[in-house]
PDB file of C-alpha atoms in Angstrom:
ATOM      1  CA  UNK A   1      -3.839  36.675 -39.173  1.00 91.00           C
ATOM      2  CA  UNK A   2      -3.021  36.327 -35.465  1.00 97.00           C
ATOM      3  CA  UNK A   3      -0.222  34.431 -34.998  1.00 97.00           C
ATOM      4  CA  UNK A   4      -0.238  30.954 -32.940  1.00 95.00           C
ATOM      5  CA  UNK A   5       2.090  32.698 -30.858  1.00 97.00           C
ATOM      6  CA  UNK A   6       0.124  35.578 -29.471  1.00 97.00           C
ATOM      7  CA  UNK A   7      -3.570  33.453 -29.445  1.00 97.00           C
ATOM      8  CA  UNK A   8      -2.596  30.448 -27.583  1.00 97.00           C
ATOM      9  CA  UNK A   9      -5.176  27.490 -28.082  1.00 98.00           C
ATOM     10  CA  UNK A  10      -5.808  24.297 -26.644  1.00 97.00           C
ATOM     11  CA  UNK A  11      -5.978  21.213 -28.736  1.00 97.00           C
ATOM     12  CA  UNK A  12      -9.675  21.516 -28.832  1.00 97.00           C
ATOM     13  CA  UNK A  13      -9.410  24.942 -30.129  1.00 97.00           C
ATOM     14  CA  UNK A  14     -10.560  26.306 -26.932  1.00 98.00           C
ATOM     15  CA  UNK A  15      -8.572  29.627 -25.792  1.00 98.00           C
ATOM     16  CA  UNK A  16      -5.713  29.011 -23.623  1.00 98.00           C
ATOM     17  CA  UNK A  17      -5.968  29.771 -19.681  1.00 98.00           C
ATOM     18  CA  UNK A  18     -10.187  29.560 -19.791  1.00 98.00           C
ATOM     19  CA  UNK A  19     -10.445  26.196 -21.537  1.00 98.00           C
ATOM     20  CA  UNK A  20     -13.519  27.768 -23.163  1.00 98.00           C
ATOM     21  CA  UNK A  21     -15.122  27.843 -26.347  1.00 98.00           C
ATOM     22  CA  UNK A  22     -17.359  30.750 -27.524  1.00 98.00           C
ATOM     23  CA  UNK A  23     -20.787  28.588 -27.079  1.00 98.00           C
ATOM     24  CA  UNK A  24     -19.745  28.428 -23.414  1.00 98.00           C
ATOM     25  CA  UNK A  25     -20.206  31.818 -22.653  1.00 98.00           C
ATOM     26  CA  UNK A  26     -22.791  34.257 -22.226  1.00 98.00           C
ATOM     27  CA  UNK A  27     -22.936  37.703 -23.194  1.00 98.00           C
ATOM     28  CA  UNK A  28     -23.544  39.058 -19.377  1.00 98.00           C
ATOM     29  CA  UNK A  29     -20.824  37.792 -17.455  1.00 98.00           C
ATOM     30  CA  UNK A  30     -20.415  37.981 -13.343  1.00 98.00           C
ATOM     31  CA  UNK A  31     -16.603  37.953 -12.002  1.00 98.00           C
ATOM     32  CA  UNK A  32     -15.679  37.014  -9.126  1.00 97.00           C
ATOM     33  CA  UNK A  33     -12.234  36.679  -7.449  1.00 94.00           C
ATOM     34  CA  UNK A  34     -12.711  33.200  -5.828  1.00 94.00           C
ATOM     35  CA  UNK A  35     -13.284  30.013  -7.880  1.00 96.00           C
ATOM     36  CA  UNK A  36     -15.072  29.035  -4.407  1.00 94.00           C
ATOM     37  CA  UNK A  37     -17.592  31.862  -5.135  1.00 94.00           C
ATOM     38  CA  UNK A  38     -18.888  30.857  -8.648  1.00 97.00           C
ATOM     39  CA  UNK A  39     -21.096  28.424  -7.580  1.00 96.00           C
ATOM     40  CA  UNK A  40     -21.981  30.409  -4.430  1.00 94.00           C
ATOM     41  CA  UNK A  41     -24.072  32.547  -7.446  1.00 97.00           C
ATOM     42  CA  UNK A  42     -25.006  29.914  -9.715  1.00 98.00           C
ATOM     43  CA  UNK A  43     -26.329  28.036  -6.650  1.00 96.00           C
ATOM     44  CA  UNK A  44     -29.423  30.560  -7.279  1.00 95.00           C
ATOM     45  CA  UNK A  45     -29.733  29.816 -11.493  1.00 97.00           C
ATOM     46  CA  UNK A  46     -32.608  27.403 -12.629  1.00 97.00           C
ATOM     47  CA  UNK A  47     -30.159  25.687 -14.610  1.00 97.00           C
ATOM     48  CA  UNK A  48     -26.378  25.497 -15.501  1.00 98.00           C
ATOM     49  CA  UNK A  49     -25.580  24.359 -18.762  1.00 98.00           C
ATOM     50  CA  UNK A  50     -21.536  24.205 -18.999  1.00 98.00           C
ATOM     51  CA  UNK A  51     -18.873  24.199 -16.428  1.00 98.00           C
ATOM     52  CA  UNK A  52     -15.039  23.649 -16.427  1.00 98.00           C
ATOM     53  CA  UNK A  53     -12.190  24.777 -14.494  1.00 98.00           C
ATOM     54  CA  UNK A  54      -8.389  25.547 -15.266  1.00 97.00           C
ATOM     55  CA  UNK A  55      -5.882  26.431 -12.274  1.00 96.00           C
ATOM     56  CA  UNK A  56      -8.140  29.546 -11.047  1.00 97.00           C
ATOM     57  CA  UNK A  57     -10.427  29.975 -13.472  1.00 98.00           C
ATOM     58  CA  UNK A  58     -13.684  28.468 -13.287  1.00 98.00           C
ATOM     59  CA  UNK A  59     -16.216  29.199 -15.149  1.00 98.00           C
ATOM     60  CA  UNK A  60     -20.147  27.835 -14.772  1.00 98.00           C
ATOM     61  CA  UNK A  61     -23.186  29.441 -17.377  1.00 98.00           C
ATOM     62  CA  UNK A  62     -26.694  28.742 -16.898  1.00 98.00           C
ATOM     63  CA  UNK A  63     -30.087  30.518 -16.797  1.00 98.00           C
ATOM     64  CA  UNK A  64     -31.264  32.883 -14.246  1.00 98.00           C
ATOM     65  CA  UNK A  65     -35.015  34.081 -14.380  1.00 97.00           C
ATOM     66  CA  UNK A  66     -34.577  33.528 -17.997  1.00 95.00           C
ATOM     67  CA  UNK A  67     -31.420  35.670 -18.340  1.00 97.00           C
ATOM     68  CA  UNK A  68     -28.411  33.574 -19.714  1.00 98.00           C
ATOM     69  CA  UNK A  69     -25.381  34.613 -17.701  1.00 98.00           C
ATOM     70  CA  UNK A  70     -22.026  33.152 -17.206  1.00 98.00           C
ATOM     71  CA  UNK A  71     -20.173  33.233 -13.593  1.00 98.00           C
ATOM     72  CA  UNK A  72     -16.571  33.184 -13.992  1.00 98.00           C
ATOM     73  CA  UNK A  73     -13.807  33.538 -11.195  1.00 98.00           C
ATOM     74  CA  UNK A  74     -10.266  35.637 -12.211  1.00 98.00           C
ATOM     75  CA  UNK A  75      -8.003  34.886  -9.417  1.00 96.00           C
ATOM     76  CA  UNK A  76      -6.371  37.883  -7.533  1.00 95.00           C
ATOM     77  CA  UNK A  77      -4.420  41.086  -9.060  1.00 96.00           C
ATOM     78  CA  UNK A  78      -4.398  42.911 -12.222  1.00 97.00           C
ATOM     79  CA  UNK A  79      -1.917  40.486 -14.171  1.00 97.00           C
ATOM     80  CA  UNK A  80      -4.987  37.988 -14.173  1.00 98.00           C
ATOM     81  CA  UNK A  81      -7.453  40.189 -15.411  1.00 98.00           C
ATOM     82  CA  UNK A  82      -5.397  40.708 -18.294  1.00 98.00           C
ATOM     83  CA  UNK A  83      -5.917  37.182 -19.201  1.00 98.00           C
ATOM     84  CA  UNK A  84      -9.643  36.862 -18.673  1.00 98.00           C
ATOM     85  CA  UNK A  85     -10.528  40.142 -20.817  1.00 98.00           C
ATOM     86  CA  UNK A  86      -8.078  39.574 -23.628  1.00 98.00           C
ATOM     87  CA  UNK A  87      -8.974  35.804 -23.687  1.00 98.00           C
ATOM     88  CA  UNK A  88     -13.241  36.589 -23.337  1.00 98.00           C
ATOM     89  CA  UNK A  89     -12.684  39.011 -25.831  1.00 98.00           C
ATOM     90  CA  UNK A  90     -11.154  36.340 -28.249  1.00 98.00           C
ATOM     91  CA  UNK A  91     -13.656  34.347 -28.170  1.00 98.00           C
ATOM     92  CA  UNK A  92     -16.384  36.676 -29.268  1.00 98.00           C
ATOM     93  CA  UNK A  93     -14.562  39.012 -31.568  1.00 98.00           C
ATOM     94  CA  UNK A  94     -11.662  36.913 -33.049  1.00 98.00           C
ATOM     95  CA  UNK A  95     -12.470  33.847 -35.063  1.00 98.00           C
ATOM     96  CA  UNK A  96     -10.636  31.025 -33.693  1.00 97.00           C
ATOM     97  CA  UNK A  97     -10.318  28.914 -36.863  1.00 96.00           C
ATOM     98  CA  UNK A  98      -9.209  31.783 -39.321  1.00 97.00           C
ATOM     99  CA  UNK A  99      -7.336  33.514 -36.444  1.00 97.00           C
ATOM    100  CA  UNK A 100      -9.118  36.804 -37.682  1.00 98.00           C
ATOM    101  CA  UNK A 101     -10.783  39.924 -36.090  1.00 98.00           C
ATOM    102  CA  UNK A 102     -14.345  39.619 -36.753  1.00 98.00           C
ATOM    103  CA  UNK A 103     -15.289  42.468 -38.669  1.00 97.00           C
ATOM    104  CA  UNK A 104     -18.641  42.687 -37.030  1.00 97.00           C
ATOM    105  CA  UNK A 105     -17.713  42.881 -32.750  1.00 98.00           C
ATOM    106  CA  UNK A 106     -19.428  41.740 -30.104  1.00 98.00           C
ATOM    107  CA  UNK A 107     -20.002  43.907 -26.459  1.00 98.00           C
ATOM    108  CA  UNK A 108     -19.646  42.117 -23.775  1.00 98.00           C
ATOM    109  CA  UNK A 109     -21.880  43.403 -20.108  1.00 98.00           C
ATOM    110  CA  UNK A 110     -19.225  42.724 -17.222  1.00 98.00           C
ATOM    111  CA  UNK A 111     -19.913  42.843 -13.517  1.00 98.00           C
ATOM    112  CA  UNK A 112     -17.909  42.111 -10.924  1.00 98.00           C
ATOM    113  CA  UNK A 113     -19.163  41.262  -7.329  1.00 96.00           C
ATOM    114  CA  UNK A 114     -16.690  41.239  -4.589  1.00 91.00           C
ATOM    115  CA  UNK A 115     -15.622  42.387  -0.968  1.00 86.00           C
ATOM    116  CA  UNK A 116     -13.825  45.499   0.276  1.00 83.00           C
ATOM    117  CA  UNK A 117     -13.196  47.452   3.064  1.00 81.00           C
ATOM    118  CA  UNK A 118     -14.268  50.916   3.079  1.00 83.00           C
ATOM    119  CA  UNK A 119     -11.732  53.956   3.288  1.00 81.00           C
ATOM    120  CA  UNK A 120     -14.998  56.606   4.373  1.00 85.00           C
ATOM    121  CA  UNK A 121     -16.982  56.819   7.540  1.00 84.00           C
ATOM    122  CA  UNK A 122     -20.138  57.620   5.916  1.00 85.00           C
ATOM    123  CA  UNK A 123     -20.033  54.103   3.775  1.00 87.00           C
ATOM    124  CA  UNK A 124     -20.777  51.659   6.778  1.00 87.00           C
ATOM    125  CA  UNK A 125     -20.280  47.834   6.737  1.00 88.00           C
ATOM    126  CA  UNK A 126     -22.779  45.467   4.782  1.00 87.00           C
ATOM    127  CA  UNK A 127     -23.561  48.518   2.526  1.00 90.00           C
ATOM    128  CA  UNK A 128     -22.744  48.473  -1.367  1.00 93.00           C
ATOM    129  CA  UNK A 129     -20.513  50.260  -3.228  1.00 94.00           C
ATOM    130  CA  UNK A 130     -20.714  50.867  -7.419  1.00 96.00           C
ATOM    131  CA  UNK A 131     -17.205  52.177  -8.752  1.00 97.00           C
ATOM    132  CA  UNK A 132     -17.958  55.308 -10.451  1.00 97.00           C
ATOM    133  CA  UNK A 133     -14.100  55.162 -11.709  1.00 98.00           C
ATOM    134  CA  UNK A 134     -11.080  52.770 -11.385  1.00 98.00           C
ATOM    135  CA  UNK A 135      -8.069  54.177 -10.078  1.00 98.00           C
ATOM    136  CA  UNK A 136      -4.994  51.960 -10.952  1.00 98.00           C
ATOM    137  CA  UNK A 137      -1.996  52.241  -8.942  1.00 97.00           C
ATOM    138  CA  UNK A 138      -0.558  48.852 -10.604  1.00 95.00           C
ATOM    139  CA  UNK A 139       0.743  50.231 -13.853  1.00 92.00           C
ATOM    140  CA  UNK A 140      -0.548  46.987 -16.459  1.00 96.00           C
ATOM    141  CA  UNK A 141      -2.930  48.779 -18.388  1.00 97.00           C
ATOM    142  CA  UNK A 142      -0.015  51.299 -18.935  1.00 96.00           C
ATOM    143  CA  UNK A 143       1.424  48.658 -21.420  1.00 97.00           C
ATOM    144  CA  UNK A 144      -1.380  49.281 -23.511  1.00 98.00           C
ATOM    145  CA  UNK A 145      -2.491  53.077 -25.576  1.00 97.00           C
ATOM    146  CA  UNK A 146      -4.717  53.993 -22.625  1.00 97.00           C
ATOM    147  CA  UNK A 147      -4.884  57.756 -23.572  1.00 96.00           C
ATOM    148  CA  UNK A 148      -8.732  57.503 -25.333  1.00 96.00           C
ATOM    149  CA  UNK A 149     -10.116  56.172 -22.367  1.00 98.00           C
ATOM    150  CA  UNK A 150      -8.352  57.517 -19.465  1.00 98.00           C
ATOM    151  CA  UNK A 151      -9.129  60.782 -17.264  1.00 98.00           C
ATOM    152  CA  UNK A 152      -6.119  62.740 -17.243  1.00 98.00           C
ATOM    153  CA  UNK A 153      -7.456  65.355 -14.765  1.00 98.00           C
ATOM    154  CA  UNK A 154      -8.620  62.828 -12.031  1.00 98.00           C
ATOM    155  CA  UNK A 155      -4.883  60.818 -12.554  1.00 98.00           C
ATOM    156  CA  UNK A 156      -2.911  64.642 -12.214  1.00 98.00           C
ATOM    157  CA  UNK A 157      -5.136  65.548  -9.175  1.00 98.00           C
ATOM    158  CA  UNK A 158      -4.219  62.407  -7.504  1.00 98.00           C
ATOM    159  CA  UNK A 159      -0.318  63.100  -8.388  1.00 98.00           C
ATOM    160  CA  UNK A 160      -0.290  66.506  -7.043  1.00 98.00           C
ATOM    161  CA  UNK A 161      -2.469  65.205  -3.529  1.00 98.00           C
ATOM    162  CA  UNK A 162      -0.380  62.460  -3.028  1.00 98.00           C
ATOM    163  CA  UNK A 163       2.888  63.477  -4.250  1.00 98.00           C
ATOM    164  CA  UNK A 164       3.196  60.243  -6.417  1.00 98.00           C
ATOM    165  CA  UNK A 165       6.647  58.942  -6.965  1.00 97.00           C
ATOM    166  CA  UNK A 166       6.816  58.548 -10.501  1.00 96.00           C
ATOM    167  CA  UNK A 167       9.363  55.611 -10.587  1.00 96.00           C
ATOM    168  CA  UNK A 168       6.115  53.413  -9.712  1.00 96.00           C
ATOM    169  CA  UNK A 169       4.413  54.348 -12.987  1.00 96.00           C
ATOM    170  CA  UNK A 170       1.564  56.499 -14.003  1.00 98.00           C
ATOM    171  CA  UNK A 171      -1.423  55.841 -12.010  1.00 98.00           C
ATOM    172  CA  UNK A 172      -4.895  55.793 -14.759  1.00 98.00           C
ATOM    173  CA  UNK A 173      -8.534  56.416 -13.889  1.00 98.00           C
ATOM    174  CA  UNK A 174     -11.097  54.485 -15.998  1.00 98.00           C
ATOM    175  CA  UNK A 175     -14.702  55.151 -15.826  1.00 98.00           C
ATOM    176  CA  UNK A 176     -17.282  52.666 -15.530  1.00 98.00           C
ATOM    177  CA  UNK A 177     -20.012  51.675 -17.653  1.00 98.00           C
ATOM    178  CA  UNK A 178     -22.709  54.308 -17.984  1.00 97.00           C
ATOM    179  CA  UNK A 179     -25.168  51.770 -19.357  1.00 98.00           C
ATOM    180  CA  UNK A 180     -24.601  49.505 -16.523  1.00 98.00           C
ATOM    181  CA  UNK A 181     -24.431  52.108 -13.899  1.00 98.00           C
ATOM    182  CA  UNK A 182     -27.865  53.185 -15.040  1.00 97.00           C
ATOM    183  CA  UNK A 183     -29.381  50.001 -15.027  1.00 96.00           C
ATOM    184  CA  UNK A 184     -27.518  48.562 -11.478  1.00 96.00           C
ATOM    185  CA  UNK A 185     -27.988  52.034  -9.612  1.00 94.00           C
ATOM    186  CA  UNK A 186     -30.591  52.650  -6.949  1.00 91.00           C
ATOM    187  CA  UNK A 187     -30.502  54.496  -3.692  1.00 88.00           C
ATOM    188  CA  UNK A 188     -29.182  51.296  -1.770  1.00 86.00           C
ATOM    189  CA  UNK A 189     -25.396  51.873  -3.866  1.00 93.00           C
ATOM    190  CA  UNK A 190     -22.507  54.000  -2.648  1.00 93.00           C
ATOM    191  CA  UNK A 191     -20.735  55.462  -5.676  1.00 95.00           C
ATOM    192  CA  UNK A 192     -17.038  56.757  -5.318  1.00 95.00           C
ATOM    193  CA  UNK A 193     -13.310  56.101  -7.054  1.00 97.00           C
ATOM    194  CA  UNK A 194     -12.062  51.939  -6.395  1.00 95.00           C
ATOM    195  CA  UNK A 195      -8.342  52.302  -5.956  1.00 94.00           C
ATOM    196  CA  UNK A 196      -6.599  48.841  -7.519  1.00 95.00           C
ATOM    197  CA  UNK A 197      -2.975  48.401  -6.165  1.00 94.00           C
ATOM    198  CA  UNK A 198      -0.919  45.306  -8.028  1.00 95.00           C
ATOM    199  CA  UNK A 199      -0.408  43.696  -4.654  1.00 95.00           C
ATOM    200  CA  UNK A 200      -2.145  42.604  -1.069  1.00 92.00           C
ATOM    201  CA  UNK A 201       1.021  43.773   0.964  1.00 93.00           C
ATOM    202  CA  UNK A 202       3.384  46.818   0.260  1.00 95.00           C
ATOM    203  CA  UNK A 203       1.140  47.928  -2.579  1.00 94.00           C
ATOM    204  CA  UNK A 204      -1.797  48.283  -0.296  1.00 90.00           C
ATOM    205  CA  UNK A 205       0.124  49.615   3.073  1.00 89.00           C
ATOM    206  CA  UNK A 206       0.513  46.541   4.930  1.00 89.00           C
ATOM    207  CA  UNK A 207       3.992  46.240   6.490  1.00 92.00           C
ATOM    208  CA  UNK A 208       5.199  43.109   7.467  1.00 95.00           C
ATOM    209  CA  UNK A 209       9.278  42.895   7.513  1.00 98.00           C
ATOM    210  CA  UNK A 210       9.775  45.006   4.862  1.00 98.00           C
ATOM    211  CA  UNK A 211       9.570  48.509   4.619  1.00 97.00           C
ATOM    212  CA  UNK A 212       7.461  50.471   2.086  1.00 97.00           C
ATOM    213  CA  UNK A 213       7.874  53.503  -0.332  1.00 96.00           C
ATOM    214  CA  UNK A 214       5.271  55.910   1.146  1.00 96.00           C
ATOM    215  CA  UNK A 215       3.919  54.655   4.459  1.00 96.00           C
ATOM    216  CA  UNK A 216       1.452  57.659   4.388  1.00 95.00           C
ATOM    217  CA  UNK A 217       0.131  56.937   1.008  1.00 95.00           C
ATOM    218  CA  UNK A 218      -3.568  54.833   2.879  1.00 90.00           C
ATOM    219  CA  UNK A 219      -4.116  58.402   4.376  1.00 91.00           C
ATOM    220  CA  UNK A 220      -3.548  60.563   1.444  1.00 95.00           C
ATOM    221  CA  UNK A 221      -6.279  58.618  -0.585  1.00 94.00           C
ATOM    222  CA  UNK A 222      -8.501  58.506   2.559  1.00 91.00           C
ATOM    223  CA  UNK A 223      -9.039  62.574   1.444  1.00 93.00           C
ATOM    224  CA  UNK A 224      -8.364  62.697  -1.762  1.00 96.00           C
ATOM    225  CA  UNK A 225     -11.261  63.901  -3.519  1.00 95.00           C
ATOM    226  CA  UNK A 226     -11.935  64.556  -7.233  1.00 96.00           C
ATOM    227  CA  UNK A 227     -14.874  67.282  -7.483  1.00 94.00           C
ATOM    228  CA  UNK A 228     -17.551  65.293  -5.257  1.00 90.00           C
ATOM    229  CA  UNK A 229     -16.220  62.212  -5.290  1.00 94.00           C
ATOM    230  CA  UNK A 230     -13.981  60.300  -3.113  1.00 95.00           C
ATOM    231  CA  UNK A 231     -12.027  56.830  -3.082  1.00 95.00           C
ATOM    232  CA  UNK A 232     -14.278  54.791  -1.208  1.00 92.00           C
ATOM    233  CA  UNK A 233     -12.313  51.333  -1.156  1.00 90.00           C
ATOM    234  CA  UNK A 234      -8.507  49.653  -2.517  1.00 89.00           C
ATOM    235  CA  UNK A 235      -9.096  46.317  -3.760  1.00 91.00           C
ATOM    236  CA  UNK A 236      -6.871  44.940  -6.791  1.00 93.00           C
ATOM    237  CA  UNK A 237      -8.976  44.478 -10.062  1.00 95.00           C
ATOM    238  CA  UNK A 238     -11.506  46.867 -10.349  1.00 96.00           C
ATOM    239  CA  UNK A 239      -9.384  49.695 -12.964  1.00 98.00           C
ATOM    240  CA  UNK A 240      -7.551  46.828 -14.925  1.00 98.00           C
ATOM    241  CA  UNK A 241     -11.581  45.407 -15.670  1.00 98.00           C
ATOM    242  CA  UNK A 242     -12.369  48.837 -16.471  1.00 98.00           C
ATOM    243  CA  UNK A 243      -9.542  49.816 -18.922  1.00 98.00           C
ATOM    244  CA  UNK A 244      -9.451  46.653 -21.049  1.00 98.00           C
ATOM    245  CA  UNK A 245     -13.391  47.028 -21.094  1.00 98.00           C
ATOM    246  CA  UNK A 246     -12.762  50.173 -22.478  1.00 98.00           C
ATOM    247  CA  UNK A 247     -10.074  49.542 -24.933  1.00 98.00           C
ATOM    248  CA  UNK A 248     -12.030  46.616 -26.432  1.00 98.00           C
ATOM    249  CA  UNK A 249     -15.837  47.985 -26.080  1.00 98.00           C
ATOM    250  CA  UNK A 250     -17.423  45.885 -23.609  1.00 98.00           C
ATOM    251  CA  UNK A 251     -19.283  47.221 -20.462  1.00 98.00           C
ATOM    252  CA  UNK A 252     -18.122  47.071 -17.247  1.00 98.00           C
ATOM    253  CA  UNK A 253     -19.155  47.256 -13.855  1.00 98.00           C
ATOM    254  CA  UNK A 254     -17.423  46.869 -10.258  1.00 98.00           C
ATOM    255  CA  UNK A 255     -19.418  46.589  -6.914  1.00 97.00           C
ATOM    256  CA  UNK A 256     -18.670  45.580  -3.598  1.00 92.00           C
ATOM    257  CA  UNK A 257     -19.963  44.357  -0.554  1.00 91.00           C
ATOM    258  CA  UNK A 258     -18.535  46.342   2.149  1.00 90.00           C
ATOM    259  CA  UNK A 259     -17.392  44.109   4.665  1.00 88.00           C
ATOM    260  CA  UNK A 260     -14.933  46.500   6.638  1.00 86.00           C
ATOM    261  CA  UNK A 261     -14.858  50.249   7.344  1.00 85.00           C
ATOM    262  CA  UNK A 262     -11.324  51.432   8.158  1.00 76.00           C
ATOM    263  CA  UNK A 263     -12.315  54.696   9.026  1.00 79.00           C
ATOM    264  CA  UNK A 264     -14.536  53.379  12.013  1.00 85.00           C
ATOM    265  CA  UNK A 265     -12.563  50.402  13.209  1.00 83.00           C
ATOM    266  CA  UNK A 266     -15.720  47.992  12.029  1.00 88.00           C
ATOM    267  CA  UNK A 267     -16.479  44.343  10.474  1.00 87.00           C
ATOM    268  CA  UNK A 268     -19.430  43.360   9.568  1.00 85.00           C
ATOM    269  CA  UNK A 269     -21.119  40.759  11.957  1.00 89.00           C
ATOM    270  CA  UNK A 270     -21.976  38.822   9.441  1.00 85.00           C
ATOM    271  CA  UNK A 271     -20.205  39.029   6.096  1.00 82.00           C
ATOM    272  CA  UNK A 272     -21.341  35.730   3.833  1.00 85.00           C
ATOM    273  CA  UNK A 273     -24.967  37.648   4.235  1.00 89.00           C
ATOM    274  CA  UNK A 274     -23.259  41.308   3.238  1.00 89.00           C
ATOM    275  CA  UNK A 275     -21.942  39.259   0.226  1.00 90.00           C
ATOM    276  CA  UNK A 276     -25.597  37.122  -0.619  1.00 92.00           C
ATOM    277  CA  UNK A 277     -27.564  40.032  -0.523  1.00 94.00           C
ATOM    278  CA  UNK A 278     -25.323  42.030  -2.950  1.00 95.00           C
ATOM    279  CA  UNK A 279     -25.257  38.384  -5.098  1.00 95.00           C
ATOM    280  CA  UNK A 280     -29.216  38.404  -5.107  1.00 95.00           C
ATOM    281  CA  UNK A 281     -29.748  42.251  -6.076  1.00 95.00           C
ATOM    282  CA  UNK A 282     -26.930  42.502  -8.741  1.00 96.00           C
ATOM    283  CA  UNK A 283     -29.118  39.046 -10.093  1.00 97.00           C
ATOM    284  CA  UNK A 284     -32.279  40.765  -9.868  1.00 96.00           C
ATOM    285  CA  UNK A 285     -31.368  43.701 -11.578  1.00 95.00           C
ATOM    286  CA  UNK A 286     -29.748  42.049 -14.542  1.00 95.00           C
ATOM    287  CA  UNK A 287     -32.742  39.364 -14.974  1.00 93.00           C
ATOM    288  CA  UNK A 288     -35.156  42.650 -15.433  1.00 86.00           C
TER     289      UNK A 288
END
């Protein structure tokens, strides 16, 4: 039995951060970073049928074209995502009343839509971009036995290019979803590698007052390159989705609405429309 300790519940015997119970979920689920953005998607559903909120989390399901899908918003950085997953996880594989793994588990279908700037010239602004791999710089999935699911030859090739410190931990690379790559994909999506640092500032190569470990580290994985593939954009939850995915056999799916392009110097004239048009195709897609 799980321990009261390590499950947390609420009085209602709803899990702990998400206030939800497992009738309140779907079993395709949409994350987004802002709570502001939920209903920005379910805006578009022909109905919602359950909605609550608890500090960032909010969390709206409903019906879409027929397709039962829950929108749920994680906050910012990898430390939340290992909330969401562990918690979503609970409450279709655990049973909350005998505090017991079920024996027969549940997959969940994970996407997440969000913003990013692109690190490549040839991935221009209001263009999409599918995460072929996660790249985590962060170091919180390294608290878990990653070794099954990782690729070891894409983590030592980005080492060696960027001459990695390795007081800041070993970086992991996470694949995505082949079942949801093949049913998102189409010849409007970039693929490449998402880098996910654990912070906005330092972590990403902004300096402000302080100064930072490797100030050349933003043009090292600007060409890095693993066989054909590149890191296209740094955001900060994209590899922590994909490794608890992995480690508890849901699918999972990153894309982003390219908003920026770093290599040119452009922003996209018009960004809310970047980010509706990638809302309405991921929507279409996962109604068919």
């Amino acid at each position: 039995m799980i321990l009261s300790s390590e499950l947390i519940l609420n009085p209602d015997g709803s899990v702990y951060h998400l206030n939800l119970l497992p009738e309140h979920i779907a079993h395709d689920i949409i994350f987004v970073g802002d709570q502001n953005r939920v209903e920005k998607i379910t805006q578009c559903f022909d109905n919602i049928e359950y909605s609550t909120q608890k500090r960032e989390f909010k969390t709206q399901t409903g019906t879409y074209k027929g397709k039962r899908i829950t929108v749920l918003s994680t906050g910012i950085g990898p430390d939340n995502i290992d909330i969401v997953l562990n918690e979503l996880d609970a409450l279709v594989n655990i049973d909350l009343v005998t505090r017991e793994p079920k024996e027969k588990l549940t997959s969940l279908n994970i996407i997440r839509i969000g913003t990013s700037g692109s690190l490549q010239e040839n991935i221009p602004v209001d263009s999409f971009v599918m995460s072929k791999f996660g790249l985590g710089l962060d170091n919180m999935l390294r608290s878990y036995q990653i070794d099954e699911v990782s690729n070891k030859n894409i983590e030592d090739a980005f080492i060696k290019h960027t001459n990695w410190d390795p007081r800041k931990g070993r970086p992991y690379a996470i694949a995505c979803s082949e079942k949801l790559e093949k049913i998102i994909e189409s010849d409007k999506i970039h693929k490449g590698i998402t880098a996910t640092a654990g912070g906005f500032y330092g972590p990403q190569g902004r300096v402000l007052r302080l100064e930072i470990q490797d100030p050349e580290l933003n043009n090292k994985m600007d060409n890095f390159q693993f066989e054909d593939t590149t890191i296209t954009n740094l955001e900060m939850e994209t590899a922590a989705i994909y490794g608890l995915s992995a480690l508890l056999g849901h699918n999972a799916l990153s894309l982003n609405a390219i908003i920026a392009n770093r290599a040119t110097g452009t922003f996209s004239t018009d960004p809310y429309k970047a980010v509706d048009e990638l809302i309405a195709y991921t929507l279409d897609k996962l109604a068919k």
